[in-house]
């Protein structure tokens, strides 16, 4: 009996060995003892990474919302499921109990049905961090509709691309959103996006900022009156374990984002199990993850993982700097938060503002701290440890991806000794491998290579929506019979992993994955631009920032370069969103290329990072002369 809650290092090793020696027996036990199924599986796992095809709990029937809501009503119906903390600290927080959550999700589910949404239909959710976001996600799951949440900081054209890619029938949004001292016209953005999306039949609009907005007759509906009229109970749709639960887009090396498809059964089991252990969650804890539900971290560790464990999860609408830089710590104190999970970029930004914003808050409730999304540097790690955890709350540096669905490499607090900048050990059931460029696995310790995973885990994405070939090419073709993460990593003398960063054309800026190709596509639309190349360079707060090298069609001083820079960033904001804006833009007459015409980004990265001592051999380039020109003009 139960390996569900791991408390010591010895226990971790013992359970880990079991999970690797006999994965099927192991996961069957976890699934059976801790989750609710309408019908058990015929087969725990079948897999073939060459196709690739992975199936967990095949033949099983379930609905994830019964696991996240219904079953808790009997044991903890009056317990708070979601604490909503608004942007403005003077507005009251909302506490939604499990019983109330059931009511709200069922009503919402009935509204979806009434508007013609059924099992397998795609619903795009473009909402700020208000309760309706979590509720609409769960309402889709209730009726077997596939949700596709798009982060509400994306532009209208990025939204349109995602709506069209999965052929969504409905969009759920709000009249607007609050972000610090700003308000954002979300509905306007949706209207722009939908000019170009014929498949969308209806738009549901939640009221948040009470602004005047345009409602299109026949298509747009205010949500509130529909919810009031709807019936408060809704029989869950019974799903196959392998039925898709959601699509979530992530950046890739082409302009088209990748719609990662996650399953119902395996995803539930793995996010539930990791949540319990990585945060050492106990019944009366108050857990807070500061991510947005528009990203995978929010899906797995604000909504599904916590609720599957009957936890209390905090949803924060605002930003860490409003009304001042003490906002996070004020919320921790107010709600007596026990687990706090955030991104290194937020830690660095807050550390820069000084400890005075921390000191006047009581943080003694905190037991476990977490980070995710990018490598955490040593200085930020220590600041977090010293000032927030007071060296008593262990830091879990959790490495994982949109594609992995759940946390993959992480310490288990109070069990695994932590080490700054190391994500430490693979989670139960995870079998990492480091590979060299020739495709051989690098065994032993004190080595570094490309990070792969050798064996399936329950929450791995099953495909890319509408493009299985791309799924295979991106993740299963670089190394035979292995899932390739796109990250580099090293393994130290005791077997701890440290993630060193992306080895492909994705740059992580403030914890957001940005493909360089879509940004280049946006820039190249500018009439004055002939070609461009984007690379990342180190940045104190954001981790990485973007550096653009741009070739203009007409050289000379005929155009004002500062105006051009503004126009280029404006284009990027329109096409992708403000998160993808470039910090530096250098105009040049050439880009270093190989003889086959490929841009040598490695060289551009080094120049942008001021690391020109070892540029490597540039003599084999097609146009070696441009390297000096670029170095002379570096910003
Ligand atoms: C990076 C976020 C270092 C990594 C859950 C990965 C990290 C990408 C860490 C996925 C970490 C995430 N240390 N790097 N603890 N966590 N990353 O899809 O490069 O938004 O491939 O998923 O973030 O980002 P994504």
XYZ file of C-alpha atoms and ligand atoms in Angstrom:
660
model
C 0.000 0.000 0.000
C 0.470 3.407 -0.742
C 3.394 5.044 -2.348
C 1.215 8.098 -2.780
C 2.958 10.308 -0.258
C 6.756 10.213 -0.165
C 8.349 11.694 2.933
C 12.014 10.669 3.080
C 14.929 10.330 0.708
C 15.175 6.588 1.307
C 11.525 6.266 0.476
C 12.049 8.305 -2.692
C 14.794 5.952 -3.895
C 12.782 2.895 -3.024
C 9.634 4.113 -4.791
C 11.673 5.407 -7.719
C 13.282 2.002 -8.233
C 9.917 0.327 -8.131
C 8.430 2.815 -10.608
C 11.241 2.181 -13.074
C 11.513 -1.575 -12.697
C 7.857 -2.156 -13.063
C 6.137 0.985 -14.307
C 2.845 -0.676 -15.118
C 2.356 -2.207 -11.700
C 3.431 1.022 -10.080
C 1.121 3.373 -11.987
C -1.762 0.961 -11.786
C -1.554 1.079 -8.002
C -1.436 4.880 -7.897
C -4.316 5.188 -10.351
C -6.453 2.629 -8.610
C -6.018 3.782 -5.039
C -6.215 7.532 -5.463
C -8.521 8.319 -8.337
C -12.101 7.657 -9.271
C -12.858 5.678 -12.403
C -16.187 4.726 -13.917
C -14.524 1.698 -15.450
C -11.043 0.259 -14.950
C -8.519 -0.036 -17.787
C -7.928 -3.111 -19.896
C -4.268 -2.272 -20.289
C -2.052 0.060 -18.226
C 0.404 1.067 -20.928
C 1.159 0.490 -24.568
C 3.812 2.515 -26.339
C 5.944 2.866 -29.393
C 8.187 5.928 -29.656
C 8.857 5.275 -33.342
C 5.299 6.103 -34.385
C 5.056 7.740 -31.773
C 2.061 6.314 -29.963
C 1.541 6.174 -26.225
C -1.581 5.004 -24.396
C -2.113 4.904 -20.660
C -5.037 3.230 -18.918
C -6.576 2.204 -22.220
C -10.200 1.213 -21.973
C -10.717 3.087 -18.689
C -13.641 5.487 -18.321
C -13.689 8.598 -16.200
C -14.487 12.247 -15.970
C -11.701 14.374 -14.514
C -14.171 16.809 -12.932
C -15.647 14.014 -10.818
C -12.136 13.572 -9.460
C -11.537 17.286 -9.034
C -14.941 18.250 -7.636
C -17.708 15.683 -7.044
C -15.817 13.230 -4.891
C -14.710 16.015 -2.536
C -18.243 17.197 -1.870
C -18.867 14.294 0.489
C -15.683 14.752 2.486
C -14.919 18.463 2.215
C -17.919 20.162 0.603
C -17.548 23.344 2.643
C -13.824 23.561 2.240
C -12.528 26.349 0.009
C -11.449 25.028 -3.363
C -10.468 28.341 -4.947
C -9.462 31.610 -3.322
C -9.733 34.408 -5.832
C -7.526 37.376 -4.980
C -8.415 40.361 -7.191
C -6.014 42.774 -8.850
C -7.072 45.583 -6.532
C -6.252 44.808 -2.891
C -9.282 46.837 -1.777
C -11.661 44.486 -3.553
C -12.706 41.506 -1.432
C -11.210 38.102 -2.092
C -13.680 35.348 -3.021
C -13.702 31.941 -1.395
C -15.371 29.287 -3.536
C -16.098 26.036 -1.711
C -16.091 22.640 -3.381
C -19.877 22.597 -3.200
C -20.111 26.022 -4.824
C -17.557 25.045 -7.423
C -19.725 22.069 -8.340
C -22.716 24.352 -8.786
C -20.801 26.884 -10.864
C -19.115 24.324 -13.100
C -22.394 22.488 -13.727
C -24.250 25.667 -14.643
C -21.456 26.700 -16.965
C -21.413 23.233 -18.525
C -25.137 23.490 -19.189
C -24.657 26.868 -20.857
C -22.033 25.334 -23.134
C -24.421 22.562 -24.075
C -27.238 24.975 -24.706
C -24.979 26.856 -27.109
C -24.392 23.666 -29.055
C -21.077 22.532 -27.594
C -20.617 18.795 -27.169
C -18.001 16.150 -26.641
C -14.904 16.659 -28.774
C -15.749 20.248 -29.802
C -12.995 22.803 -29.270
C -13.634 25.822 -27.070
C -11.103 28.633 -26.970
C -10.849 30.431 -23.624
C -9.359 33.928 -23.638
C -9.895 35.225 -20.129
C -7.962 37.043 -17.416
C -7.221 35.318 -14.102
C -10.767 35.521 -12.760
C -12.780 32.576 -11.383
C -14.608 32.169 -14.703
C -11.320 31.004 -16.215
C -10.942 27.993 -13.920
C -14.678 27.346 -14.030
C -14.893 27.404 -17.818
C -11.927 25.028 -18.086
C -13.686 22.591 -15.759
C -17.032 23.100 -17.508
C -15.478 22.034 -20.815
C -13.993 18.976 -19.133
C -17.373 18.202 -17.604
C -18.990 17.762 -21.016
C -15.956 16.396 -22.819
C -15.320 19.522 -24.871
C -11.638 20.174 -25.542
C -10.489 23.458 -24.021
C -7.789 25.546 -25.594
C -6.825 28.352 -23.238
C -4.971 31.215 -24.897
C -3.021 33.488 -22.555
C -4.838 36.823 -22.487
C -1.619 38.721 -23.198
C -1.492 37.383 -26.757
C -2.459 39.713 -29.587
C -5.545 39.360 -31.780
C -3.602 37.792 -34.611
C -1.940 35.249 -32.292
C -5.402 34.476 -30.924
C -6.821 34.076 -34.431
C -4.041 31.655 -35.390
C -4.879 29.477 -32.374
C -8.651 29.648 -32.869
C -8.274 28.611 -36.500
C -5.680 25.922 -35.906
C -8.037 23.897 -33.723
C -11.196 25.074 -35.460
C -12.818 26.285 -32.247
C -16.595 26.598 -32.276
C -16.782 28.982 -29.356
C -14.679 31.653 -27.658
C -15.089 32.555 -23.987
C -13.822 35.992 -22.971
C -14.614 39.001 -20.800
C -15.451 42.644 -21.379
C -11.909 43.451 -20.311
C -9.249 42.800 -17.729
C -7.356 44.558 -14.979
C -3.587 44.359 -14.886
C -2.032 46.528 -12.219
C -3.130 50.090 -12.912
C -4.149 49.269 -16.497
C -7.320 47.959 -18.055
C -7.220 45.924 -21.232
C -9.966 45.693 -23.826
C -10.074 41.925 -24.233
C -13.365 41.872 -26.087
C -11.973 44.275 -28.683
C -9.054 41.921 -29.234
C -11.440 38.986 -29.654
C -13.561 40.971 -32.133
C -10.483 41.713 -34.228
C -9.374 38.105 -34.122
C -12.781 36.782 -35.124
C -12.941 38.889 -38.282
C -10.771 36.152 -39.591
C -12.306 33.028 -37.976
C -15.429 31.760 -39.658
C -15.870 28.637 -37.576
C -16.706 30.443 -34.336
C -20.451 30.277 -33.766
C -20.725 31.917 -30.377
C -18.831 34.084 -27.927
C -19.590 34.082 -24.217
C -18.631 37.265 -22.399
C -18.005 37.505 -18.657
C -18.383 40.903 -17.009
C -15.286 42.082 -15.240
C -14.502 45.739 -15.844
C -18.039 46.871 -16.777
C -16.923 48.752 -19.845
C -19.020 49.539 -22.890
C -18.298 46.914 -25.486
C -19.608 45.881 -28.814
C -21.854 42.777 -28.754
C -22.471 41.136 -32.094
C -26.086 40.162 -32.463
C -26.617 36.418 -32.597
C -22.970 35.594 -31.859
C -22.121 37.275 -28.546
C -23.839 36.522 -25.248
C -23.365 37.882 -21.754
C -22.473 34.995 -19.526
C -24.108 36.026 -16.269
C -27.805 35.803 -17.201
C -27.185 32.479 -18.941
C -25.542 31.065 -15.816
C -28.376 32.268 -13.631
C -30.958 30.512 -15.760
C -28.966 27.325 -16.209
C -29.667 24.183 -14.206
C -27.276 23.684 -11.266
C -26.443 20.060 -11.951
C -24.907 18.439 -14.983
C -24.214 14.751 -15.433
C -20.564 14.371 -16.411
C -19.719 13.035 -19.841
C -17.937 9.733 -19.412
C -14.636 9.893 -21.243
C -12.087 7.360 -22.360
C -8.770 7.734 -20.564
C -7.149 8.547 -23.899
C -9.760 11.111 -25.021
C -8.200 14.573 -25.360
C -8.776 16.827 -22.369
C -7.223 19.976 -23.759
C -4.999 21.601 -26.343
C -2.385 24.105 -25.241
C -0.209 25.946 -27.720
C 3.516 26.304 -27.329
C 6.065 28.055 -29.518
C 8.134 26.156 -31.994
C 10.669 26.650 -34.686
C 8.120 27.732 -37.293
C 5.511 30.441 -37.242
C 2.695 28.008 -36.589
C 2.415 27.309 -32.838
C 2.196 23.678 -31.758
C -1.121 22.632 -30.219
C -0.039 20.072 -27.660
C -2.828 17.589 -26.995
C -3.193 16.160 -23.490
C -5.189 13.128 -22.468
C -7.737 12.769 -19.669
C -6.655 9.768 -17.591
C -2.869 9.819 -17.592
C -2.759 13.585 -17.221
C -5.012 13.419 -14.175
C -2.998 10.695 -12.468
C 0.361 12.333 -13.030
C -0.594 15.924 -12.155
C -2.426 14.705 -9.052
C 0.469 12.564 -7.888
C 3.177 15.156 -8.571
C 1.176 17.909 -6.874
C 0.867 15.885 -3.689
C 4.583 15.100 -3.476
C 6.359 18.069 -4.999
C 4.469 20.449 -2.729
C 4.041 17.996 0.169
C 0.443 19.080 0.230
C -1.511 18.428 3.429
C -5.199 18.827 4.091
C -5.365 22.355 5.505
C -2.657 23.925 3.438
C -3.217 27.004 1.306
C -1.386 26.573 -1.956
C -0.565 29.422 -4.311
C 0.931 29.239 -7.776
C 1.408 32.688 -9.329
C 1.341 31.488 -12.940
C -1.458 32.308 -15.348
C -3.872 29.515 -16.303
C -3.009 30.443 -19.894
C 0.213 28.442 -19.446
C 0.712 24.779 -18.621
C 1.813 25.597 -15.071
C -1.614 27.048 -14.416
C -3.446 24.119 -16.021
C -1.579 21.472 -14.055
C -0.772 23.248 -10.797
C -3.517 25.810 -10.276
C -6.453 23.807 -11.581
C -6.167 20.067 -12.108
C -3.384 18.879 -9.751
C -4.534 20.809 -6.658
C -8.243 20.122 -7.171
C -7.627 16.411 -7.757
C -6.172 16.412 -4.227
C -9.022 18.424 -2.703
C -6.647 21.316 -2.058
C -7.270 25.025 -1.625
C -5.704 26.836 -4.565
C -5.212 30.590 -4.873
C -5.864 32.434 -8.137
C -4.347 35.905 -8.330
C -5.598 38.324 -10.942
C -2.911 40.975 -10.654
C 0.808 41.580 -10.993
C 3.647 41.479 -8.425
C 4.293 45.232 -8.671
C 0.823 46.600 -8.007
C 0.020 48.557 -5.916
C 3.626 48.032 -4.805
C 6.363 45.404 -4.828
C 5.116 43.894 -1.590
C 1.917 42.597 -3.190
C 2.948 38.898 -3.310
C 4.030 38.937 0.326
C 0.906 40.766 1.401
C -1.164 37.988 -0.215
C 0.946 35.283 1.436
C 0.317 36.940 4.794
C -3.375 37.591 4.159
C -4.271 34.038 3.147
C -1.569 32.296 5.207
C -0.145 30.642 2.143
C 1.782 27.443 2.875
C 3.180 26.591 -0.582
C 4.281 29.308 -2.967
C 5.226 28.537 -6.577
C 6.558 31.210 -8.941
C 9.036 31.945 -11.757
C 12.682 32.995 -11.379
C 12.016 36.177 -13.362
C 9.526 37.317 -10.695
C 12.034 36.542 -7.953
C 14.748 38.544 -9.702
C 12.419 41.483 -10.301
C 11.333 41.536 -6.654
C 14.860 41.058 -5.311
C 15.935 44.131 -7.231
C 13.380 46.251 -5.375
C 14.911 45.414 -2.030
C 13.968 43.484 1.086
C 11.993 46.363 2.596
C 8.968 45.133 0.612
C 9.298 41.751 2.283
C 10.183 42.723 5.821
C 6.860 44.197 6.852
C 4.963 40.988 6.044
C 4.565 37.865 8.119
C 5.675 34.964 5.920
C 5.830 32.381 8.697
C 3.054 30.279 7.134
C 5.315 29.279 4.219
C 6.521 25.671 4.232
C 7.582 24.999 0.643
C 8.760 27.338 -2.122
C 8.863 26.456 -5.792
C 10.230 27.811 -9.054
C 9.532 26.903 -12.660
C 9.885 28.039 -16.231
C 13.573 28.793 -16.661
C 16.882 28.147 -14.949
C 17.181 29.935 -11.622
C 20.513 31.657 -11.069
C 22.373 31.225 -7.807
C 21.845 34.773 -6.585
C 18.069 34.632 -7.048
C 17.955 31.199 -5.410
C 19.707 32.519 -2.298
C 17.587 35.649 -2.144
C 14.458 33.476 -2.238
C 15.865 31.092 0.345
C 17.115 33.805 2.732
C 14.345 36.355 2.528
C 11.200 34.434 1.674
C 11.767 30.931 3.039
C 14.073 32.186 5.857
C 16.150 29.085 5.150
C 13.399 26.922 6.588
C 11.211 26.337 3.543
C 12.928 24.133 0.958
C 12.969 25.380 -2.628
C 11.759 22.990 -5.289
C 13.328 23.957 -8.618
C 10.929 22.082 -10.890
C 11.874 21.341 -14.485
C 9.163 20.403 -16.950
C 7.415 21.550 -20.134
C 4.054 22.149 -21.782
C 4.705 18.869 -23.570
C 5.388 16.878 -20.407
C 2.136 17.934 -18.723
C 3.620 17.612 -15.242
C 6.803 18.142 -13.223
C 9.646 15.866 -14.374
C 12.811 16.731 -12.453
C 12.498 18.194 -8.978
C 13.516 17.823 -5.389
C 10.935 16.371 -3.027
C 10.851 18.862 -0.174
C 12.203 17.624 3.171
C 13.452 14.499 1.392
C 15.870 15.601 -1.351
C 18.692 17.888 -0.167
C 18.483 20.939 -2.417
C 21.363 22.477 -4.334
C 21.088 25.969 -5.821
C 20.462 25.985 -9.611
C 19.870 22.214 -9.674
C 16.463 20.703 -10.362
C 18.065 17.643 -8.709
C 16.458 14.224 -9.221
C 13.958 12.766 -11.656
C 10.466 12.468 -10.265
C 9.038 8.990 -9.674
C 8.673 7.117 -12.961
C 10.804 9.542 -15.006
C 13.818 8.101 -16.814
C 16.068 10.880 -18.140
C 19.052 10.371 -20.436
C 21.797 12.729 -21.571
C 22.778 12.310 -25.208
C 25.779 13.418 -27.199
C 25.520 14.978 -30.641
C 26.244 11.651 -32.301
C 23.143 10.177 -30.706
C 24.859 8.094 -28.034
C 23.702 8.106 -24.457
C 26.272 9.578 -22.065
C 26.415 7.385 -18.997
C 27.929 8.186 -15.631
C 28.068 11.372 -13.631
C 29.709 14.758 -14.132
C 28.658 14.861 -17.758
C 26.509 17.107 -19.890
C 24.433 16.605 -22.992
C 21.014 16.895 -24.546
C 18.211 15.971 -22.246
C 15.934 13.148 -23.369
C 13.409 10.900 -21.653
C 13.643 7.186 -22.350
C 10.327 5.854 -21.153
C 6.751 7.163 -21.315
C 5.070 8.825 -18.334
C 1.314 9.221 -17.927
C 0.960 12.967 -18.634
C 3.028 13.239 -21.787
C 1.359 15.023 -24.698
C -0.022 12.521 -27.183
C 0.280 14.528 -30.369
C 0.228 17.981 -31.930
C -3.298 18.905 -32.913
C -3.754 18.184 -36.605
C -0.082 17.446 -37.229
C 1.166 14.156 -35.867
C 4.124 14.215 -38.237
C 5.366 17.432 -36.668
C 5.048 15.809 -33.243
C 7.236 12.975 -34.423
C 9.749 15.233 -36.151
C 10.100 17.646 -33.261
C 10.326 15.264 -30.325
C 11.055 11.730 -31.497
C 13.382 12.049 -34.457
C 16.550 13.636 -33.047
C 17.348 10.569 -30.919
C 16.163 7.082 -31.655
C 13.483 5.787 -29.350
C 13.644 8.791 -27.037
C 11.632 11.887 -26.331
C 13.896 14.899 -26.949
C 13.167 17.889 -24.706
C 15.027 20.611 -26.606
C 16.990 21.402 -23.425
C 20.594 20.849 -22.479
C 21.460 19.560 -19.017
C 24.336 18.371 -16.897
C 24.458 15.641 -14.289
C 26.708 16.211 -11.276
C 28.701 13.779 -9.173
C 25.686 12.554 -7.212
C 23.332 12.333 -10.172
C 21.605 15.689 -9.738
C 20.450 17.394 -12.922
C 20.979 21.016 -13.768
C 19.113 22.363 -16.779
C 21.399 24.617 -18.782
C 18.872 26.005 -21.263
C 17.392 25.518 -24.712
C 19.516 24.047 -27.450
C 17.078 25.004 -30.219
C 15.585 28.225 -31.564
C 13.356 28.841 -28.577
C 14.345 31.653 -26.201
C 12.869 31.857 -22.713
C 12.127 35.470 -21.857
C 10.706 36.125 -18.383
C 9.703 32.488 -18.264
C 7.792 32.638 -21.564
C 8.863 30.389 -24.408
C 9.322 32.374 -27.568
C 10.163 30.812 -30.899
C 12.488 33.087 -32.850
C 10.974 32.152 -36.222
C 7.509 33.655 -35.618
C 9.123 36.887 -34.437
C 11.301 37.002 -37.541
C 8.202 36.424 -39.661
C 6.528 39.390 -37.986
C 9.529 41.686 -38.550
C 9.908 40.641 -42.148
C 6.432 41.970 -42.842
C 7.736 45.485 -42.340
C 8.028 47.033 -45.819
C 11.542 48.339 -45.149
C 12.933 45.015 -43.917
C 14.516 42.440 -46.161
C 15.755 39.873 -43.631
C 16.163 39.403 -39.902
C 17.536 37.057 -37.272
C 16.601 36.958 -33.604
C 18.705 35.529 -30.802
C 18.576 35.583 -27.021
C 21.146 37.269 -24.780
C 21.461 37.225 -20.974
C 19.360 39.743 -19.046
C 19.471 40.424 -15.280
C 15.746 40.243 -14.643
C 14.199 38.481 -17.621
C 16.784 35.704 -17.760
C 17.075 36.256 -21.493
C 16.092 39.172 -23.677
C 15.772 39.317 -27.461
C 18.301 40.824 -29.825
C 17.323 41.414 -33.426
C 19.671 41.751 -36.376
C 17.855 43.390 -39.234
C 18.830 43.920 -42.863
C 17.001 46.792 -44.525
C 16.012 46.805 -48.176
C 17.568 50.210 -48.665
C 20.629 51.069 -46.681
C 21.779 54.556 -45.894
C 20.346 57.075 -43.520
C 17.156 57.666 -45.461
C 15.091 56.176 -42.611
C 15.328 57.168 -38.984
C 16.559 54.059 -37.191
C 14.842 54.823 -33.891
C 11.506 55.162 -35.628
C 12.118 51.912 -37.446
C 12.873 50.163 -34.170
C 9.579 51.401 -32.767
C 7.689 50.256 -35.839
C 9.291 46.827 -35.689
C 8.354 46.378 -32.039
C 4.858 47.616 -32.804
C 4.528 44.948 -35.498
C 5.705 42.258 -33.084
C 3.201 43.471 -30.476
C 0.407 43.229 -33.021
C 1.389 39.847 -34.393
C 2.392 38.065 -31.200
C 2.081 40.263 -28.131
C 4.190 42.654 -26.057
C 6.092 39.764 -24.420
C 7.940 39.179 -27.699
C 9.270 42.732 -28.129
C 12.992 43.093 -28.855
C 15.279 44.798 -26.347
C 17.888 45.629 -28.954
C 17.707 46.015 -32.713
C 20.870 46.309 -34.753
C 20.752 47.171 -38.437
C 23.345 45.423 -40.540
C 24.078 44.813 -44.181
C 24.562 41.039 -43.863
C 23.985 38.021 -41.627
C 26.615 35.276 -41.260
C 25.538 32.270 -43.315
C 26.798 28.809 -44.011
C 27.493 27.851 -47.586
C 24.089 26.213 -47.718
C 22.506 29.522 -46.759
C 21.652 28.808 -43.106
C 22.040 31.705 -40.705
C 24.738 30.939 -38.128
C 22.837 31.883 -35.014
C 25.587 30.597 -32.774
C 27.790 33.485 -33.910
C 24.986 36.016 -33.568
C 24.240 34.764 -30.062
C 27.846 35.199 -29.011
C 28.063 38.703 -30.394
C 24.805 39.733 -28.731
C 26.070 38.256 -25.444
C 29.421 40.077 -25.698
C 31.185 36.760 -25.746
C 33.311 37.251 -28.839
C 36.555 35.778 -27.460
C 35.779 32.365 -28.925
C 33.607 32.879 -31.948
C 35.015 29.744 -33.533
C 36.097 29.399 -37.099
C 34.285 31.915 -39.276
C 36.380 31.380 -42.392
C 34.076 28.709 -43.775
C 31.150 31.096 -43.874
C 29.655 32.238 -47.120
C 30.215 35.862 -46.096
C 32.837 36.043 -43.320
C 33.232 39.798 -43.736
C 29.884 40.596 -42.218
C 31.006 39.245 -38.827
C 33.350 42.158 -38.252
C 30.725 44.638 -39.358
C 28.251 43.160 -36.885
C 30.800 43.175 -34.076
C 31.593 46.817 -34.755
C 27.942 47.770 -34.625
C 26.944 45.753 -31.570
C 24.579 47.559 -29.202
C 12.441 25.740 -19.324
C 6.913 25.385 -18.302
C 15.398 25.343 -16.085
C 13.023 24.633 -20.177
C 6.512 24.362 -17.240
C 11.794 23.955 -20.731
C 13.314 25.281 -17.034
C 10.859 25.119 -20.945
C 12.743 24.919 -15.787
C 9.424 24.714 -20.932
C 13.623 24.802 -14.665
C 11.171 25.007 -17.280
N 14.933 25.016 -14.871
N 14.630 25.486 -17.172
N 13.192 24.500 -13.445
N 11.421 24.754 -15.983
N 12.304 25.335 -17.919
O 6.604 24.763 -21.982
O 13.811 25.211 -21.186
O 6.417 26.992 -20.784
O 12.043 23.267 -21.930
O 6.689 24.841 -19.554
O 11.154 26.001 -19.856
O 8.578 25.818 -20.878
P 7.003 25.644 -20.865
